[in-house]
Amino acid sequence: MLKTVVPAVRSHLAIRRLPVVLLAGLILSGLALLLLPHRAWAELHGAEHRLVFSTFPAGGMHDLFDHILSEAYARLGYEVELQGYPAERALFMANDGLVDGEAGRVSVVEKNNPNLIRVPTPLYVNRIAILTTDTEIDPAKGWDQFLSLRTCIRNGYKFLESRVKGENCHVVSSYEKMMQLLKNGRVDVGLAEFFDILPTLGKVGMGRVRMLCEPMASNPMYHYLNKRHADLVPKIDAVLRDMAAEGRLKAIELHLMQVHFNNLAGSCPLVEPAR
């Protein structure tokens, strides 16, 4: 009889001890978390404080937005990752919520991307640079002057696509290709965002191509969040306003401009940031 009862008693006691063991384990786990250094604690919760934004492929504006947004969101306790895509794809990713938002765009994108909410403070004022060899261009004459010229733009830039159209418009996939066409005389003029084309100009050189002193247009560029992050809009806007007031936005722009401008001494007249 004892042989059958004793195992049953032991089993019953083991079951009664189980909650005590589990509770002890939870207490020890909690103590371990409290003893983690700050960096390890941040890494543990990093997934909850990390935002991914789509933007242009590697280039001047990609670098600029990366520096600005990384600093801005760090002030709110977030880590930021920028993922470069072709311009059209980057908008699709942000509008469809596949990423948390778009790093920076001109306001023309709002028409076809209703899920994106603009952060009111501009990150940057872009300048549309005019690149040519010997064709005379006068920005004051407006956009119609390009109708009769072989004009080159980069694909995905909505503002330029809305201004330059027709059979004489050559759309290319890279600034390297634009410079090649200009140097070989296959197009009369290239239109490019000044800051974005700087790394390419530093790499391939200007050759006989010159940049006009006056931009064709200037447009503020804004950060956009997917609507699921609507609560973040006023918070990050307040940070960007502070950074603008502190001179940080201009300082970041100037620093990166100097990095890319070192190889272009005297060739690019649009050096002073527009504000």
Short mmCIF file of C-alpha atoms in Angstrom, two decimals:
data_model
loop_
_atom_site.label_atom_id
_atom_site.label_comp_id
_atom_site.label_asym_id
_atom_site.label_seq_id
_atom_site.Cartn_x
_atom_site.Cartn_y
_atom_site.Cartn_z
CA MET A 1 0.00 0.00 0.00
CA LEU A 2 2.80 2.45 0.92
CA LYS A 3 4.50 1.82 -2.40
CA THR A 4 1.52 3.27 -4.23
CA VAL A 5 0.75 6.15 -1.84
CA VAL A 6 4.26 7.66 -1.51
CA PRO A 7 4.73 8.44 -5.21
CA ALA A 8 1.30 10.05 -5.23
CA VAL A 9 2.22 12.25 -2.26
CA ARG A 10 5.52 13.26 -3.88
CA SER A 11 3.71 14.13 -7.10
CA HIS A 12 1.21 16.24 -5.18
CA LEU A 13 3.99 18.09 -3.36
CA ALA A 14 5.81 18.74 -6.65
CA ILE A 15 2.66 20.25 -8.14
CA ARG A 16 2.24 22.49 -5.10
CA ARG A 17 5.86 23.68 -5.42
CA LEU A 18 5.48 24.57 -9.14
CA PRO A 19 3.91 28.02 -8.65
CA VAL A 20 6.60 28.87 -6.11
CA VAL A 21 9.33 27.93 -8.59
CA LEU A 22 7.70 29.96 -11.37
CA LEU A 23 7.30 32.97 -9.09
CA ALA A 24 10.94 32.78 -8.06
CA GLY A 25 11.96 32.62 -11.70
CA LEU A 26 9.92 35.70 -12.55
CA ILE A 27 11.41 37.63 -9.63
CA LEU A 28 14.95 36.73 -10.69
CA SER A 29 14.20 37.70 -14.30
CA GLY A 30 12.86 41.05 -13.15
CA LEU A 31 15.95 41.70 -11.05
CA ALA A 32 18.16 40.82 -14.01
CA LEU A 33 16.36 43.38 -16.19
CA LEU A 34 16.73 46.10 -13.56
CA LEU A 35 20.47 45.42 -13.38
CA LEU A 36 20.97 45.81 -17.16
CA PRO A 37 23.18 48.76 -18.17
CA HIS A 38 21.39 51.62 -19.94
CA ARG A 39 22.69 50.65 -23.39
CA ALA A 40 21.52 47.05 -23.02
CA TRP A 41 18.14 48.27 -21.79
CA ALA A 42 17.84 50.56 -24.82
CA GLU A 43 18.74 47.70 -27.13
CA LEU A 44 16.14 45.51 -25.47
CA HIS A 45 13.44 48.06 -26.25
CA GLY A 46 14.95 49.24 -29.53
CA ALA A 47 12.27 47.64 -31.68
CA GLU A 48 9.64 49.85 -30.04
CA HIS A 49 11.66 53.03 -30.67
CA ARG A 50 12.91 52.53 -34.22
CA LEU A 51 11.45 54.18 -37.29
CA VAL A 52 12.18 53.36 -40.94
CA PHE A 53 11.74 55.99 -43.65
CA SER A 54 11.97 55.59 -47.40
CA THR A 55 13.84 58.19 -49.42
CA PHE A 56 15.84 58.77 -52.57
CA PRO A 57 18.72 56.43 -53.48
CA ALA A 58 22.20 57.24 -52.17
CA GLY A 59 23.05 60.85 -52.89
CA GLY A 60 23.27 64.30 -51.39
CA MET A 61 19.68 64.56 -50.16
CA HIS A 62 19.75 61.01 -48.77
CA ASP A 63 22.77 62.01 -46.67
CA LEU A 64 21.19 65.30 -45.63
CA PHE A 65 17.90 63.78 -44.51
CA ASP A 66 19.73 60.97 -42.71
CA HIS A 67 21.74 63.43 -40.62
CA ILE A 68 18.79 65.73 -39.85
CA LEU A 69 16.25 63.04 -38.98
CA SER A 70 18.68 60.91 -36.98
CA GLU A 71 19.46 63.88 -34.73
CA ALA A 72 15.84 65.06 -34.54
CA TYR A 73 14.33 61.71 -33.62
CA ALA A 74 17.15 60.94 -31.18
CA ARG A 75 15.87 63.88 -29.13
CA LEU A 76 12.58 61.98 -28.84
CA GLY A 77 14.27 58.68 -28.01
CA TYR A 78 13.92 57.06 -31.45
CA GLU A 79 16.45 55.44 -33.73
CA VAL A 80 16.05 56.12 -37.45
CA GLU A 81 16.90 54.07 -40.53
CA LEU A 82 16.67 55.47 -44.05
CA GLN A 83 16.10 53.05 -46.92
CA GLY A 84 16.86 54.27 -50.43
CA TYR A 85 14.53 53.40 -53.31
CA PRO A 86 13.75 54.81 -56.75
CA ALA A 87 11.71 57.96 -56.13
CA GLU A 88 8.35 56.50 -57.17
CA ARG A 89 8.88 53.33 -55.15
CA ALA A 90 9.88 55.34 -52.07
CA LEU A 91 6.54 57.18 -52.15
CA PHE A 92 4.60 53.95 -52.61
CA MET A 93 6.34 52.36 -49.62
CA ALA A 94 5.53 55.32 -47.37
CA ASN A 95 1.94 55.88 -48.51
CA ASP A 96 1.06 52.18 -48.20
CA GLY A 97 2.53 51.95 -44.71
CA LEU A 98 5.31 49.52 -45.64
CA VAL A 99 7.64 51.96 -43.89
CA ASP A 100 6.90 54.63 -41.29
CA GLY A 101 7.06 57.59 -43.64
CA GLU A 102 9.04 59.50 -46.28
CA ALA A 103 12.23 61.27 -45.26
CA GLY A 104 11.69 64.42 -47.32
CA ARG A 105 9.65 65.56 -50.31
CA VAL A 106 8.16 68.66 -51.90
CA SER A 107 4.47 69.22 -51.23
CA VAL A 108 3.40 68.25 -54.76
CA VAL A 109 3.45 64.59 -53.65
CA GLU A 110 0.46 65.15 -51.34
CA LYS A 111 -2.01 65.10 -54.24
CA ASN A 112 -1.63 61.37 -54.90
CA ASN A 113 -0.48 60.14 -51.49
CA PRO A 114 -3.37 60.73 -49.07
CA ASN A 115 -1.92 58.55 -46.30
CA LEU A 116 1.07 60.83 -45.76
CA ILE A 117 0.92 63.65 -43.20
CA ARG A 118 3.25 66.61 -43.65
CA VAL A 119 5.43 67.75 -40.76
CA PRO A 120 5.07 71.55 -41.10
CA THR A 121 8.68 72.67 -40.52
CA PRO A 122 10.76 72.33 -43.73
CA LEU A 123 13.89 70.19 -43.55
CA TYR A 124 15.56 71.97 -46.43
CA VAL A 125 14.88 74.35 -49.32
CA ASN A 126 15.93 72.66 -52.52
CA ARG A 127 17.29 74.47 -55.54
CA ILE A 128 16.82 73.29 -59.11
CA ALA A 129 20.24 73.78 -60.68
CA ILE A 130 20.62 74.50 -64.40
CA LEU A 131 23.48 72.61 -66.05
CA THR A 132 24.53 73.36 -69.62
CA THR A 133 27.52 73.67 -71.92
CA ASP A 134 26.78 76.65 -74.17
CA THR A 135 22.98 77.02 -74.26
CA GLU A 136 21.70 80.31 -72.89
CA ILE A 137 19.05 79.85 -70.21
CA ASP A 138 17.28 82.62 -68.32
CA PRO A 139 15.33 81.45 -65.25
CA ALA A 140 13.17 84.58 -65.46
CA LYS A 141 11.71 83.36 -68.78
CA GLY A 142 10.03 80.43 -67.08
CA TRP A 143 9.57 76.79 -67.96
CA ASP A 144 8.29 77.19 -71.52
CA GLN A 145 11.82 77.87 -72.78
CA PHE A 146 12.61 74.18 -72.28
CA LEU A 147 9.97 73.06 -74.78
CA SER A 148 12.34 73.74 -77.67
CA LEU A 149 15.45 72.44 -75.90
CA ARG A 150 16.68 68.89 -75.36
CA THR A 151 16.22 68.85 -71.60
CA CYS A 152 17.34 66.10 -69.24
CA ILE A 153 15.84 65.32 -65.82
CA ARG A 154 16.15 62.40 -63.44
CA ASN A 155 13.19 60.07 -63.11
CA GLY A 156 10.93 60.22 -60.09
CA TYR A 157 11.34 63.91 -59.30
CA LYS A 158 7.69 64.95 -59.23
CA PHE A 159 8.24 68.69 -59.32
CA LEU A 160 10.42 68.53 -62.44
CA GLU A 161 8.15 65.97 -64.08
CA SER A 162 5.26 68.40 -63.62
CA ARG A 163 7.20 71.27 -65.22
CA VAL A 164 9.21 69.69 -68.04
CA LYS A 165 7.30 67.58 -70.55
CA GLY A 166 7.17 66.74 -74.23
CA GLU A 167 9.22 64.81 -76.74
CA ASN A 168 12.35 66.87 -76.04
CA CYS A 169 12.41 65.79 -72.39
CA HIS A 170 14.95 63.06 -71.70
CA VAL A 171 14.36 61.19 -68.44
CA VAL A 172 17.37 59.29 -67.05
CA SER A 173 17.86 56.96 -64.10
CA SER A 174 21.02 58.56 -62.70
CA TYR A 175 22.94 61.81 -62.54
CA GLU A 176 25.95 60.03 -64.02
CA LYS A 177 23.89 59.44 -67.16
CA MET A 178 22.75 63.07 -67.19
CA MET A 179 26.34 64.32 -67.06
CA GLN A 180 27.36 61.89 -69.79
CA LEU A 181 24.62 63.20 -72.09
CA LEU A 182 25.59 66.81 -71.35
CA LYS A 183 29.31 66.25 -71.94
CA ASN A 184 28.63 64.41 -75.21
CA GLY A 185 26.31 67.15 -76.47
CA ARG A 186 23.28 64.87 -76.68
CA VAL A 187 21.15 67.20 -74.55
CA ASP A 188 21.18 70.99 -74.26
CA VAL A 189 20.40 71.37 -70.60
CA GLY A 190 20.14 69.31 -67.43
CA LEU A 191 17.90 70.18 -64.49
CA ALA A 192 18.83 68.67 -61.14
CA GLU A 193 18.38 69.27 -57.44
CA PHE A 194 21.59 71.03 -56.46
CA PHE A 195 22.40 69.20 -53.24
CA ASP A 196 21.46 65.81 -54.64
CA ILE A 197 23.74 66.03 -57.68
CA LEU A 198 26.78 67.30 -55.73
CA PRO A 199 28.26 63.84 -54.96
CA THR A 200 28.02 62.92 -58.65
CA LEU A 201 29.71 66.14 -59.75
CA GLY A 202 32.48 65.50 -57.26
CA LYS A 203 32.95 62.01 -58.68
CA VAL A 204 32.73 62.56 -62.45
CA GLY A 205 33.83 66.22 -62.62
CA MET A 206 32.21 69.11 -64.47
CA GLY A 207 34.29 69.04 -67.65
CA ARG A 208 32.91 71.68 -70.00
CA VAL A 209 29.55 71.67 -68.24
CA ARG A 210 28.74 74.80 -66.25
CA MET A 211 26.14 75.52 -63.60
CA LEU A 212 24.21 78.76 -63.71
CA CYS A 213 24.40 81.06 -60.70
CA GLU A 214 20.63 81.36 -60.35
CA PRO A 215 18.43 78.31 -59.69
CA MET A 216 15.44 77.61 -61.88
CA ALA A 217 13.26 77.20 -58.79
CA SER A 218 13.44 76.79 -55.02
CA ASN A 219 11.04 74.61 -53.04
CA PRO A 220 10.78 73.66 -49.36
CA MET A 221 11.07 69.95 -48.64
CA TYR A 222 9.05 68.42 -45.83
CA HIS A 223 9.22 65.27 -43.75
CA TYR A 224 6.14 63.02 -44.07
CA LEU A 225 4.79 60.43 -41.65
CA ASN A 226 2.32 57.70 -42.48
CA LYS A 227 -1.06 58.49 -40.93
CA ARG A 228 -0.66 55.72 -38.36
CA HIS A 229 1.98 57.95 -36.74
CA ALA A 230 -0.22 61.06 -36.64
CA ASP A 231 0.51 61.47 -32.93
CA LEU A 232 4.22 61.95 -33.70
CA VAL A 233 3.69 64.87 -36.09
CA PRO A 234 3.48 67.69 -33.50
CA LYS A 235 6.32 66.16 -31.46
CA ILE A 236 8.84 65.92 -34.29
CA ASP A 237 7.72 69.29 -35.65
CA ALA A 238 8.56 70.90 -32.31
CA VAL A 239 12.03 69.33 -32.44
CA LEU A 240 12.63 70.53 -36.01
CA ARG A 241 11.53 74.05 -35.05
CA ASP A 242 14.05 73.98 -32.22
CA MET A 243 16.80 72.73 -34.55
CA ALA A 244 16.01 75.50 -37.05
CA ALA A 245 16.10 78.13 -34.29
CA GLU A 246 19.41 76.73 -33.00
CA GLY A 247 20.94 76.87 -36.48
CA ARG A 248 21.40 73.09 -36.55
CA LEU A 249 19.56 72.53 -39.85
CA LYS A 250 21.77 75.03 -41.62
CA ALA A 251 24.91 73.73 -39.89
CA ILE A 252 24.25 70.15 -41.02
CA GLU A 253 23.61 71.33 -44.57
CA LEU A 254 26.80 73.42 -44.66
CA HIS A 255 28.90 70.58 -43.27
CA LEU A 256 27.72 68.08 -45.88
CA MET A 257 28.02 70.67 -48.62
CA GLN A 258 31.67 71.23 -47.75
CA VAL A 259 32.28 67.48 -47.81
CA HIS A 260 30.96 67.23 -51.37
CA PHE A 261 32.19 70.64 -52.51
CA ASN A 262 35.90 70.05 -51.91
CA ASN A 263 36.38 68.57 -55.38
CA LEU A 264 34.32 71.24 -57.14
CA ALA A 265 36.11 74.48 -56.29
CA GLY A 266 34.58 77.31 -58.31
CA SER A 267 32.37 75.05 -60.44
CA CYS A 268 29.12 75.16 -58.44
CA PRO A 269 27.89 78.67 -57.64
CA LEU A 270 24.80 77.68 -55.61
CA VAL A 271 26.75 77.04 -52.45
CA GLU A 272 24.98 79.24 -49.88
CA PRO A 273 22.00 77.36 -48.42
CA ALA A 274 18.64 78.89 -49.24
CA ARG A 275 16.57 79.75 -46.16
#
